[in-house]
Amino acid sequence: MSRATTPVYSGAQIRDAETPLVEAGAGPDMMRRAAHGLASYVLALLRSDGKIYGARVLGLIGPGNNGGDGLYALTALRARGVDAQAVLVADRAHPQALEAFRAAGGRVLSSVPADTQVLIDAVLGTGARGAFTLPDVPGLAEAVGTSTVVACDIPSGVDADTGRCPGEALTAEHTVTFGGAKLGLLLGEGGLRSGKIHTVDIGLQEHLPEPAAWELISPEPTRRKPRLGDHKYSRGSLQVVAGSPQFPGAAQLTVGSAITSGVGMVRLQADATVSAAVLQGWPEAVMSHGRGAKAFDGATAAAIGPGLGKDRSRLVEGETMLRATVESKVPCVLDASGLELLRGDLLTSGDLGGQLILTPHLGEARRLAEALEDESLEELLADQPDTLAATRALAEALGATVLLKGPSTVVAGPSGGAPLVVRSATPGLATAGTGDVLTGIIGALLATADAAQEQDWVRIAAEGARMHAAAAQRLDPQGFGHFGASALIGALRE
Ligand SMILES: NC(=O)C1=CN([C@@H]2O[C@H](COP(=O)(O)OP(=O)(O)OC[C@H]3O[C@@H](n4cnc5c(N)ncnc54)[C@H](OP(=O)(O)O)[C@@H]3O)[C@@H](O)[C@H]2O)[C@@H](O)CC1
Ligand SMILES: [K+]
């Protein structure tokens, strides 16, 4: 993997890597490094907030090693003059860490002081099992609202493997995590509760296995740039089947975002009204008059689905085009109503090919699972979805690449390589039409790509999601959500 990506591990992978080191007696050293990393991070937060000496920090301490990390971090903070105290939420705490904390003058309180500036959540880490109930500590609920919550390793209540929260959970603005980023910090509800993630090296690196996933954090270096000598055909041409009289805007957004993402030519197959509307905004778009597979001649990729709605003739055109791409193995992105074309043999072949990229949101993925009559997949997509496992399972069942949209988008190929994750936690993206923009971006990337293998399609789809999220971030850094899908197109240029 390139440096554009960083590894992400399951909680179990991190624990398995730690076990032999703990058995060899390195546990205390690792805990000291973890605590030092956490204390340094909190000190930096306090410094940026004005002062360190006398600043009020409270550690919420659980019964295991996570609580031990918290207590050692409080001890280190005390050495720097921070007024760091603890509340023990269980009837026991890491004995050596508690002793060190007390020896440094730390006190165990029975409530959370109202003037707490930073609240360290060191209740549960990777040893959490089953549902969590928030501790009944006076002042805690208020402090959660007024102080900066920093999670030690992972917010308590979040499952480190999946991001699921089987019971209650704490929400952090920052998470200082040890040894490697955990899936639970990125995925599902965990992705909404972990805030900014900072990883501390505790000496595990060489003991870690292949990661369970990779996070794409900066532009994919393999993305094709125009070359001297290129012409409009050599730069790829994208065939779009989008829009219907009811949803002409979907075609505009798909075509416009494809053009803006950089492709030799974008051709649209649509009726006269939709074509006219698109041409007004995007005069460089080319209208293809052929019908069915004929319109597809010479295109290097296709984008099918946005805004076809329930329009029968448009859906038939979409299906003809989809079959043509699957048969010829030409890359294609399928979204929105296009996903409903996956019926009969298209649903059950199990071998559509990695070059076909499906981009469902959770609801669309659930409908696909239902159509597949796959109960275990439905279970993975239920109330608290396991988005990583679900994306992999859906990709495997259909034999296609699947990009499951959400606050963290997951992309998996059909034959089980490590999925890519893109954090797109920009709530402003939750508006009508932003999915059509993503389809256009991925279509353009597919049309211009020098791609041939499964992992290439996974990377292209993830790069599309990253560009989409980065555009939203540029447009709306404060997260007010004051933008629509068309504005996103204007913000695509990096
Ligand atoms: N291994 C290492 O050397 C290193 C580990 N490190 C750190 O240790 C953390 C892992 O520590 P850990 O294994 O002690 O587990 P931890 O998360 O503290 O919780 C276990 C305790 O919680 C309890 N409990 C469980 N579920 C519960 C629930 N739902 N609700 C309530 N209670 C529940 C459980 O009780 P039990 O089930 O045993 O009765 C047990 O007492 C890891 O995240 C990292 O921070 C780093 O310092 C690097 C070196
Ligand atoms: K924690």
Coordinates of C-alpha atoms and ligand atoms in Angstrom, one line a residue:
M1 CA 0.0 0.0 0.0
S2 CA 1.1 3.5 -0.7
R3 CA 1.8 6.2 1.9
A4 CA -1.5 7.7 1.0
T5 CA -3.0 5.0 3.2
T6 CA -2.5 4.2 6.9
P7 CA -3.1 0.8 8.4
V8 CA -6.2 0.1 10.6
Y9 CA -6.4 -3.0 12.8
S10 CA -9.1 -4.8 14.7
G11 CA -8.9 -4.6 18.5
A12 CA -8.3 -8.4 18.4
Q13 CA -5.2 -7.9 16.1
I14 CA -3.7 -5.4 18.5
R15 CA -4.4 -7.6 21.5
D16 CA -2.9 -10.6 19.8
A17 CA 0.2 -8.6 19.0
E18 CA 0.5 -7.4 22.6
T19 CA 0.1 -10.8 24.2
P20 CA 3.6 -12.3 23.5
L21 CA 5.1 -9.0 24.6
V22 CA 3.2 -8.9 27.8
E23 CA 4.2 -12.5 28.4
A24 CA 7.8 -11.5 27.9
G25 CA 7.4 -8.8 30.5
A26 CA 7.1 -5.8 28.3
G27 CA 3.6 -4.9 29.5
P28 CA 4.7 -2.2 32.0
D29 CA 6.9 -0.5 29.3
M30 CA 4.1 -0.5 26.8
M31 CA 1.8 1.0 29.4
R32 CA 4.3 3.7 30.2
R33 CA 4.6 4.6 26.5
A34 CA 0.9 4.7 26.1
A35 CA 0.4 6.9 29.2
H36 CA 3.2 9.2 28.1
G37 CA 1.6 9.6 24.7
L38 CA -1.8 10.3 26.3
A39 CA -0.3 12.8 28.8
S40 CA 1.7 14.6 26.0
Y41 CA -1.5 15.0 23.9
V42 CA -3.5 16.4 26.8
L43 CA -0.6 18.8 27.7
A44 CA -0.7 20.1 24.1
L45 CA -4.5 20.6 24.3
L46 CA -4.1 22.5 27.6
R47 CA -1.2 24.6 26.1
S48 CA -3.3 25.6 23.2
D49 CA -6.1 26.5 25.6
G50 CA -3.9 28.9 27.6
K51 CA -2.2 27.2 30.6
I52 CA -0.9 24.0 31.9
Y53 CA -0.1 24.8 35.6
G54 CA -3.2 24.3 37.7
A55 CA -5.4 23.2 34.7
R56 CA -8.2 20.9 35.8
V57 CA -8.0 17.4 34.4
L58 CA -10.2 14.5 35.6
G59 CA -9.6 10.8 34.7
L60 CA -12.5 8.5 34.7
I61 CA -10.8 5.2 35.6
G62 CA -12.0 1.7 34.9
P63 CA -10.9 -1.6 36.4
G64 CA -8.4 -2.9 33.8
N65 CA -5.3 -1.8 31.9
N66 CA -7.2 1.0 30.2
G67 CA -7.7 2.6 33.6
G68 CA -4.0 1.9 34.3
D69 CA -3.0 3.9 31.3
G70 CA -5.3 6.7 32.5
L71 CA -3.8 6.7 36.0
Y72 CA -0.2 6.8 34.7
A73 CA -1.1 9.6 32.4
L74 CA -2.7 11.6 35.3
T75 CA 0.5 11.0 37.3
A76 CA 2.6 12.4 34.4
L77 CA 0.3 15.4 34.1
R78 CA 0.7 16.1 37.9
A79 CA 4.5 16.2 37.4
R80 CA 3.9 19.1 35.0
G81 CA 1.8 21.0 37.5
V82 CA -1.6 20.0 36.2
D83 CA -4.3 19.6 38.8
A84 CA -5.1 16.0 37.7
Q85 CA -7.5 13.9 39.8
A86 CA -9.3 10.6 39.4
V87 CA -12.7 9.0 39.8
L88 CA -12.7 5.2 40.0
V89 CA -15.8 3.8 38.4
A90 CA -15.2 0.2 39.5
D91 CA -14.4 -1.5 42.8
R92 CA -10.8 -2.1 41.7
A93 CA -8.1 -0.3 39.7
H94 CA -4.7 -1.2 38.3
P95 CA -2.8 -1.4 41.6
Q96 CA 0.7 -0.2 40.6
A97 CA -0.8 2.7 38.6
L98 CA -3.0 3.7 41.5
E99 CA -0.1 3.6 43.8
A100 CA 2.0 5.8 41.5
F101 CA -0.9 8.3 41.1
R102 CA -1.3 8.5 44.9
A103 CA 2.4 8.8 45.4
A104 CA 2.3 11.9 43.1
G105 CA -0.3 13.5 45.4
G106 CA -3.3 12.5 43.2
R107 CA -6.6 12.2 45.0
V108 CA -9.5 9.9 44.3
L109 CA -12.8 11.9 44.1
S110 CA -16.4 10.7 44.3
S111 CA -17.7 13.2 41.7
V112 CA -16.6 15.0 38.6
P113 CA -15.9 18.7 39.5
A114 CA -17.9 21.2 37.5
D115 CA -14.7 23.1 36.4
T116 CA -13.1 20.1 34.8
Q117 CA -11.4 21.3 31.6
V118 CA -10.3 17.9 30.2
L119 CA -12.1 14.6 31.0
I120 CA -10.0 11.5 30.2
D121 CA -12.2 8.5 29.5
A122 CA -10.1 5.6 30.7
V123 CA -13.0 3.3 31.7
L124 CA -12.8 0.6 29.0
G125 CA -10.4 -0.2 26.2
T126 CA -9.9 -3.2 24.0
G127 CA -10.9 -5.5 26.9
A128 CA -14.5 -4.3 26.8
R129 CA -17.1 -7.1 26.4
G130 CA -20.8 -6.7 25.8
A131 CA -23.0 -3.8 26.6
F132 CA -21.6 -0.9 28.7
T133 CA -23.6 1.3 31.1
L134 CA -22.4 4.8 31.8
P135 CA -21.1 5.0 35.3
D136 CA -23.4 6.7 37.8
V137 CA -21.0 9.4 38.9
P138 CA -22.3 12.8 40.2
G139 CA -21.4 15.6 37.8
L140 CA -20.4 13.3 34.9
A141 CA -23.3 14.1 32.6
E142 CA -22.7 17.9 33.0
A143 CA -18.9 17.6 32.6
V144 CA -19.4 15.6 29.4
G145 CA -21.2 18.6 28.0
T146 CA -18.8 21.3 29.2
S147 CA -15.3 19.8 29.1
T148 CA -13.1 18.4 26.4
V149 CA -13.4 14.6 26.4
V150 CA -10.2 12.7 25.5
A151 CA -10.7 8.9 25.1
C152 CA -7.8 6.7 26.2
D153 CA -7.4 4.1 23.4
I154 CA -11.1 4.1 22.4
P155 CA -14.2 5.7 23.7
S156 CA -15.7 3.4 26.4
G157 CA -18.7 1.4 25.1
V158 CA -17.4 1.3 21.5
D159 CA -16.4 -2.1 20.2
A160 CA -12.9 -1.9 18.9
D161 CA -13.5 -4.5 16.1
T162 CA -16.6 -3.1 14.5
G163 CA -17.5 0.4 16.0
R164 CA -20.7 -1.1 17.2
C165 CA -22.0 0.3 20.6
P166 CA -24.1 -2.5 22.1
G167 CA -25.1 -0.4 25.1
E168 CA -24.3 3.2 26.1
A169 CA -21.0 4.8 25.2
L170 CA -19.0 8.0 25.8
T171 CA -18.3 10.5 23.0
A172 CA -14.9 12.0 22.7
E173 CA -13.5 15.0 20.8
H174 CA -10.1 13.3 20.7
T175 CA -9.0 9.7 20.9
V176 CA -5.4 8.9 21.7
T177 CA -5.0 5.3 20.6
F178 CA -2.1 2.9 21.2
G179 CA -0.2 0.7 18.8
G180 CA -2.3 1.3 15.8
A181 CA -5.6 2.8 14.7
K182 CA -8.5 0.5 15.4
L183 CA -11.4 -0.3 13.1
G184 CA -13.9 0.7 15.9
L185 CA -12.6 4.3 15.8
L186 CA -13.5 4.7 12.2
L187 CA -16.5 2.6 11.5
G188 CA -20.2 2.7 12.4
E189 CA -21.2 4.5 15.6
G190 CA -17.6 4.4 16.8
G191 CA -16.6 6.7 13.9
L192 CA -19.1 9.3 15.2
R193 CA -17.8 9.0 18.8
S194 CA -14.0 9.0 18.5
G195 CA -13.4 12.6 17.2
K196 CA -9.9 13.4 16.1
I197 CA -7.6 10.3 16.3
H198 CA -4.0 10.3 17.3
T199 CA -2.0 7.1 17.3
V200 CA 0.9 6.5 19.7
D201 CA 3.7 4.1 18.9
I202 CA 4.1 1.8 21.9
G203 CA 6.6 -0.5 20.2
L204 CA 4.1 -2.9 18.6
Q205 CA 4.8 -2.1 15.0
E206 CA 7.0 -5.1 14.0
H207 CA 4.6 -7.5 15.8
L208 CA 1.5 -6.4 14.0
P209 CA 0.0 -8.6 11.2
E210 CA -1.4 -7.4 7.9
P211 CA -4.0 -4.8 8.8
A212 CA -7.7 -5.6 8.6
A213 CA -8.2 -2.4 6.4
W214 CA -6.4 0.7 5.2
E215 CA -7.6 4.3 5.6
L216 CA -7.1 6.5 2.5
I217 CA -5.9 9.8 3.8
S218 CA -4.4 11.7 0.9
P219 CA -4.7 11.6 -2.9
E220 CA -4.0 8.2 -4.4
P221 CA -0.6 8.6 -6.1
T222 CA -1.6 6.3 -8.9
R223 CA -4.3 8.6 -10.1
R224 CA -3.8 9.3 -13.8
K225 CA -2.8 12.9 -14.8
P226 CA -3.1 14.2 -18.3
R227 CA 0.1 13.6 -20.3
L228 CA 1.6 15.7 -23.0
G229 CA 0.4 14.3 -26.3
D230 CA -2.9 13.2 -24.8
H231 CA -6.0 13.9 -26.9
K232 CA -9.7 13.7 -25.9
Y233 CA -9.9 10.0 -26.8
S234 CA -6.7 9.0 -25.1
R235 CA -7.9 10.7 -21.9
G236 CA -10.8 8.4 -21.7
S237 CA -14.5 8.8 -22.3
L238 CA -17.3 8.2 -19.9
Q239 CA -20.7 7.1 -21.0
V240 CA -23.4 8.3 -18.5
V241 CA -27.0 6.9 -18.3
A242 CA -28.6 9.2 -15.8
G243 CA -31.6 11.5 -15.4
S244 CA -35.3 11.2 -16.3
P245 CA -38.1 13.7 -16.8
Q246 CA -38.7 13.5 -13.0
F247 CA -35.0 13.9 -12.1
P248 CA -33.2 15.8 -14.7
G249 CA -30.9 17.3 -12.1
A250 CA -29.3 14.0 -11.3
A251 CA -27.9 13.9 -14.9
Q252 CA -26.6 17.5 -14.6
L253 CA -24.8 16.6 -11.3
T254 CA -23.3 13.3 -12.6
V255 CA -22.2 14.9 -15.9
G256 CA -20.9 18.1 -14.3
S257 CA -18.9 16.3 -11.6
A258 CA -17.4 13.9 -14.2
I259 CA -16.3 16.8 -16.4
T260 CA -14.8 18.6 -13.4
S261 CA -12.9 15.5 -12.2
G262 CA -11.0 15.5 -15.5
V263 CA -11.9 13.1 -18.4
G264 CA -11.5 13.4 -22.2
M265 CA -15.2 13.3 -22.9
V266 CA -18.4 12.8 -21.1
R267 CA -21.3 11.4 -23.1
L268 CA -24.9 11.3 -21.9
Q269 CA -27.6 9.1 -23.0
A270 CA -30.9 10.7 -22.0
D271 CA -34.1 12.0 -23.6
A272 CA -34.4 15.4 -25.2
T273 CA -35.6 17.3 -22.1
V274 CA -32.9 16.0 -19.9
S275 CA -30.2 16.5 -22.6
A276 CA -31.3 20.1 -23.0
A277 CA -31.1 20.8 -19.3
V278 CA -27.7 19.3 -19.1
L279 CA -26.3 21.2 -22.1
Q280 CA -27.3 24.5 -20.5
G281 CA -25.0 23.9 -17.6
W282 CA -22.4 21.8 -19.3
P283 CA -22.0 22.6 -23.0
E284 CA -18.9 20.4 -23.3
A285 CA -21.1 17.3 -22.7
V286 CA -21.8 15.2 -25.7
M287 CA -25.2 13.7 -26.3
S288 CA -25.2 10.1 -27.5
H289 CA -28.0 9.3 -29.8
G290 CA -27.5 5.6 -30.1
R291 CA -29.7 3.4 -28.0
G292 CA -28.7 0.5 -25.7
A293 CA -25.3 -1.0 -26.1
K294 CA -24.6 0.9 -29.4
A295 CA -24.3 4.2 -27.4
F296 CA -21.6 2.5 -25.5
D297 CA -19.2 2.2 -28.4
G298 CA -15.7 3.5 -27.6
A299 CA -16.4 4.5 -24.0
T300 CA -13.7 3.5 -21.6
A301 CA -16.2 3.5 -18.6
A302 CA -19.8 4.0 -17.8
A303 CA -21.8 5.5 -15.0
I304 CA -25.4 4.3 -14.6
G305 CA -28.2 5.0 -12.3
P306 CA -28.6 8.5 -10.9
G307 CA -32.1 9.9 -11.4
L308 CA -33.5 7.1 -13.5
G309 CA -36.2 6.8 -10.9
K310 CA -39.1 4.5 -11.8
D311 CA -39.0 5.6 -15.5
R312 CA -39.4 2.2 -17.3
S313 CA -37.7 3.1 -20.6
R314 CA -34.8 4.7 -18.8
L315 CA -34.4 1.7 -16.6
V316 CA -34.4 -0.6 -19.7
E317 CA -31.6 1.6 -21.2
G318 CA -29.7 1.4 -18.0
E319 CA -30.0 -2.4 -17.9
T320 CA -28.9 -2.8 -21.5
M321 CA -25.9 -0.6 -20.8
L322 CA -25.1 -2.5 -17.5
R323 CA -25.2 -5.9 -19.3
A324 CA -22.9 -4.5 -22.0
T325 CA -20.4 -3.3 -19.5
V326 CA -20.5 -6.6 -17.5
E327 CA -20.0 -8.7 -20.6
S328 CA -17.2 -6.6 -22.0
K329 CA -15.7 -6.1 -18.5
V330 CA -15.6 -2.3 -19.1
P331 CA -15.4 -0.5 -15.8
C332 CA -18.8 0.9 -14.6
V333 CA -20.1 2.6 -11.5
L334 CA -23.7 1.8 -10.6
D335 CA -25.7 3.9 -8.1
A336 CA -29.1 4.9 -6.9
S337 CA -31.9 3.4 -9.1
G338 CA -29.2 1.6 -11.1
L339 CA -28.8 -0.7 -8.1
E340 CA -32.3 -1.9 -8.6
L341 CA -31.2 -3.3 -12.0
L342 CA -29.4 -6.0 -10.0
R343 CA -32.1 -8.6 -10.4
G344 CA -32.3 -12.2 -11.7
D345 CA -29.0 -13.4 -13.2
L346 CA -27.4 -10.0 -12.5
L347 CA -28.1 -10.5 -8.8
T348 CA -27.2 -14.1 -8.5
S349 CA -24.3 -14.6 -11.0
G350 CA -21.8 -13.9 -8.1
D351 CA -19.3 -12.9 -10.8
L352 CA -20.1 -9.4 -12.1
G353 CA -16.4 -8.5 -11.9
G354 CA -14.4 -6.1 -9.8
Q355 CA -14.6 -3.5 -12.5
L356 CA -18.3 -3.0 -11.6
I357 CA -18.4 -0.6 -8.7
L358 CA -21.7 -0.4 -6.7
T359 CA -22.1 2.6 -4.5
P360 CA -25.0 1.9 -2.1
H361 CA -25.9 3.8 1.0
L362 CA -27.0 1.7 4.0
G363 CA -30.7 1.5 2.9
E364 CA -29.7 0.4 -0.6
A365 CA -27.3 -2.2 0.8
R366 CA -30.1 -3.5 3.0
R367 CA -32.4 -3.8 0.0
L368 CA -29.7 -5.7 -1.9
A369 CA -29.2 -8.1 1.1
E370 CA -33.0 -8.7 1.2
A371 CA -33.1 -9.4 -2.6
L372 CA -30.2 -11.8 -2.1
E373 CA -32.1 -13.4 0.7
D374 CA -28.9 -13.4 2.6
E375 CA -29.8 -13.4 6.3
S376 CA -26.2 -13.2 7.7
L377 CA -25.7 -10.1 5.5
E378 CA -29.0 -8.6 6.6
E379 CA -27.8 -9.2 10.2
L380 CA -24.5 -7.4 9.5
L381 CA -26.4 -4.4 8.1
A382 CA -29.0 -4.3 10.9
D383 CA -29.5 -1.5 13.4
Q384 CA -25.8 -1.4 14.5
P385 CA -24.2 -2.4 11.3
D386 CA -20.8 -4.0 11.0
T387 CA -20.0 -2.0 7.9
L388 CA -16.6 -3.5 7.2
A389 CA -17.8 -7.1 7.3
A390 CA -21.0 -6.2 5.4
T391 CA -19.2 -4.5 2.6
R392 CA -16.9 -7.5 2.2
A393 CA -19.8 -9.9 2.3
L394 CA -21.8 -7.9 -0.3
A395 CA -18.8 -7.6 -2.6
E396 CA -18.2 -11.4 -2.3
A397 CA -21.9 -12.3 -2.9
L398 CA -22.2 -10.2 -6.0
G399 CA -18.6 -10.7 -7.2
A400 CA -18.3 -6.9 -7.7
T401 CA -16.5 -4.0 -5.9
V402 CA -18.8 -2.4 -3.3
L403 CA -18.5 1.1 -1.8
L404 CA -20.8 1.4 1.2
K405 CA -21.4 5.1 1.7
G406 CA -21.6 6.5 5.2
P407 CA -19.8 8.8 7.7
S408 CA -17.0 6.3 7.1
T409 CA -17.1 4.9 3.6
V410 CA -15.9 1.3 3.2
V411 CA -14.7 -0.1 -0.2
A412 CA -14.1 -3.8 -0.7
G413 CA -13.4 -6.0 -3.7
P414 CA -14.9 -9.4 -4.4
S415 CA -12.0 -11.6 -3.6
G416 CA -11.2 -10.5 -0.1
G417 CA -8.2 -8.0 -0.2
A418 CA -8.0 -5.6 2.7
P419 CA -10.8 -3.0 2.3
L420 CA -10.1 0.8 2.1
V421 CA -11.9 3.2 4.5
V422 CA -12.4 6.9 3.8
R423 CA -13.5 9.1 6.7
S424 CA -16.1 11.4 5.2
A425 CA -17.6 12.5 8.5
T426 CA -19.0 15.8 7.0
P427 CA -22.6 15.8 8.0
G428 CA -23.2 18.5 5.4
L429 CA -22.8 15.9 2.7
A430 CA -26.2 14.4 3.7
T431 CA -28.2 16.2 1.1
A432 CA -30.0 15.3 -2.1
G433 CA -27.7 15.0 -5.1
T434 CA -24.4 14.5 -3.4
G435 CA -24.5 10.8 -4.3
D436 CA -24.9 11.8 -8.0
V437 CA -21.7 13.9 -7.7
L438 CA -19.8 10.9 -6.2
T439 CA -21.0 8.7 -9.2
G440 CA -19.7 11.3 -11.6
I441 CA -16.3 11.5 -9.9
I442 CA -15.9 7.7 -9.8
G443 CA -17.0 7.4 -13.4
A444 CA -14.4 9.9 -14.5
L445 CA -11.7 8.2 -12.5
L446 CA -12.7 4.8 -14.0
A447 CA -12.7 6.3 -17.5
T448 CA -9.2 7.7 -17.2
A449 CA -7.6 4.9 -15.1
D450 CA -4.8 2.6 -16.0
A451 CA -6.4 -0.1 -14.0
A452 CA -6.5 -3.8 -14.5
Q453 CA -6.7 -5.5 -11.2
E454 CA -9.2 -5.9 -8.4
Q455 CA -7.3 -3.8 -5.9
D456 CA -7.1 -1.0 -8.6
W457 CA -10.9 -0.7 -8.7
V458 CA -11.0 -0.6 -4.9
R459 CA -8.5 2.2 -4.9
I460 CA -10.3 4.2 -7.6
A461 CA -13.6 4.0 -5.8
A462 CA -12.0 5.0 -2.5
E463 CA -10.2 7.9 -4.2
G464 CA -13.5 9.1 -5.5
A465 CA -15.0 9.1 -2.0
R466 CA -11.9 10.9 -0.7
M467 CA -12.2 13.6 -3.4
H468 CA -15.9 14.0 -2.6
A469 CA -15.2 14.3 1.2
A470 CA -12.3 16.7 0.6
A471 CA -14.5 18.9 -1.6
A472 CA -17.1 19.1 1.2
Q473 CA -14.3 19.9 3.7
R474 CA -13.0 22.8 1.5
L475 CA -16.4 24.2 1.0
D476 CA -17.5 24.0 4.5
P477 CA -14.6 23.7 7.0
Q478 CA -16.7 24.8 9.9
G479 CA -19.4 22.2 9.2
F480 CA -22.4 24.5 9.0
G481 CA -23.7 22.5 6.0
H482 CA -24.6 25.6 4.0
F483 CA -24.0 24.1 0.6
G484 CA -25.8 21.9 -2.0
A485 CA -24.6 19.2 -4.3
S486 CA -23.9 21.7 -7.2
A487 CA -21.5 23.7 -5.1
L488 CA -19.6 20.5 -4.3
I489 CA -18.7 20.2 -8.0
G490 CA -17.1 23.7 -7.9
A491 CA -15.0 22.6 -4.9
L492 CA -13.7 19.5 -6.6
R493 CA -10.5 21.1 -7.8
E494 CA -7.6 20.3 -5.4
Ligands
LIG1 N1 -2.1 -5.4 27.1 C1 -1.2 -4.5 27.4 O1 -0.2 -4.7 28.0 C2 -1.4 -3.1 27.1 C3 -2.7 -2.6 27.1 N2 -3.0 -1.3 27.0 C4 -4.2 -0.7 27.5 O2 -5.0 -1.7 28.1 C5 -6.3 -1.8 27.5 C6 -6.8 -3.1 27.5 O3 -6.8 -3.5 28.9 P1 -7.6 -4.7 29.5 O4 -7.3 -5.9 28.7 O5 -7.2 -4.8 30.9 O6 -9.1 -4.3 29.3 P2 -9.8 -2.9 29.6 O7 -10.3 -2.4 28.3 O8 -9.1 -2.1 30.5 O9 -11.2 -3.5 30.3 C7 -11.2 -4.7 31.0 C8 -11.9 -4.5 32.3 O10 -13.2 -4.0 32.1 C9 -14.2 -4.9 32.5 N3 -15.3 -4.9 31.5 C10 -15.2 -5.4 30.3 N4 -16.3 -5.2 29.6 C11 -17.1 -4.4 30.5 C12 -18.4 -3.8 30.3 N5 -19.1 -3.9 29.2 N6 -18.8 -3.0 31.3 C13 -18.1 -2.9 32.5 N7 -16.9 -3.5 32.7 C14 -16.4 -4.2 31.7 C15 -13.5 -6.2 32.7 O11 -14.1 -6.8 33.8 P3 -14.3 -8.4 33.8 O12 -15.0 -8.8 32.5 O13 -12.9 -8.9 33.8 O14 -15.0 -8.7 35.0 C16 -12.1 -5.8 33.0 O15 -12.0 -5.6 34.4 C17 -6.1 -1.2 26.1 O16 -7.3 -0.6 25.6 C18 -5.0 -0.2 26.4 O17 -5.6 1.0 26.9 C19 -1.9 -0.4 26.8 O18 -1.5 0.1 28.0 C20 -0.7 -1.0 26.1 C21 -0.3 -2.2 26.8
K2 K -11.5 4.4 27.1

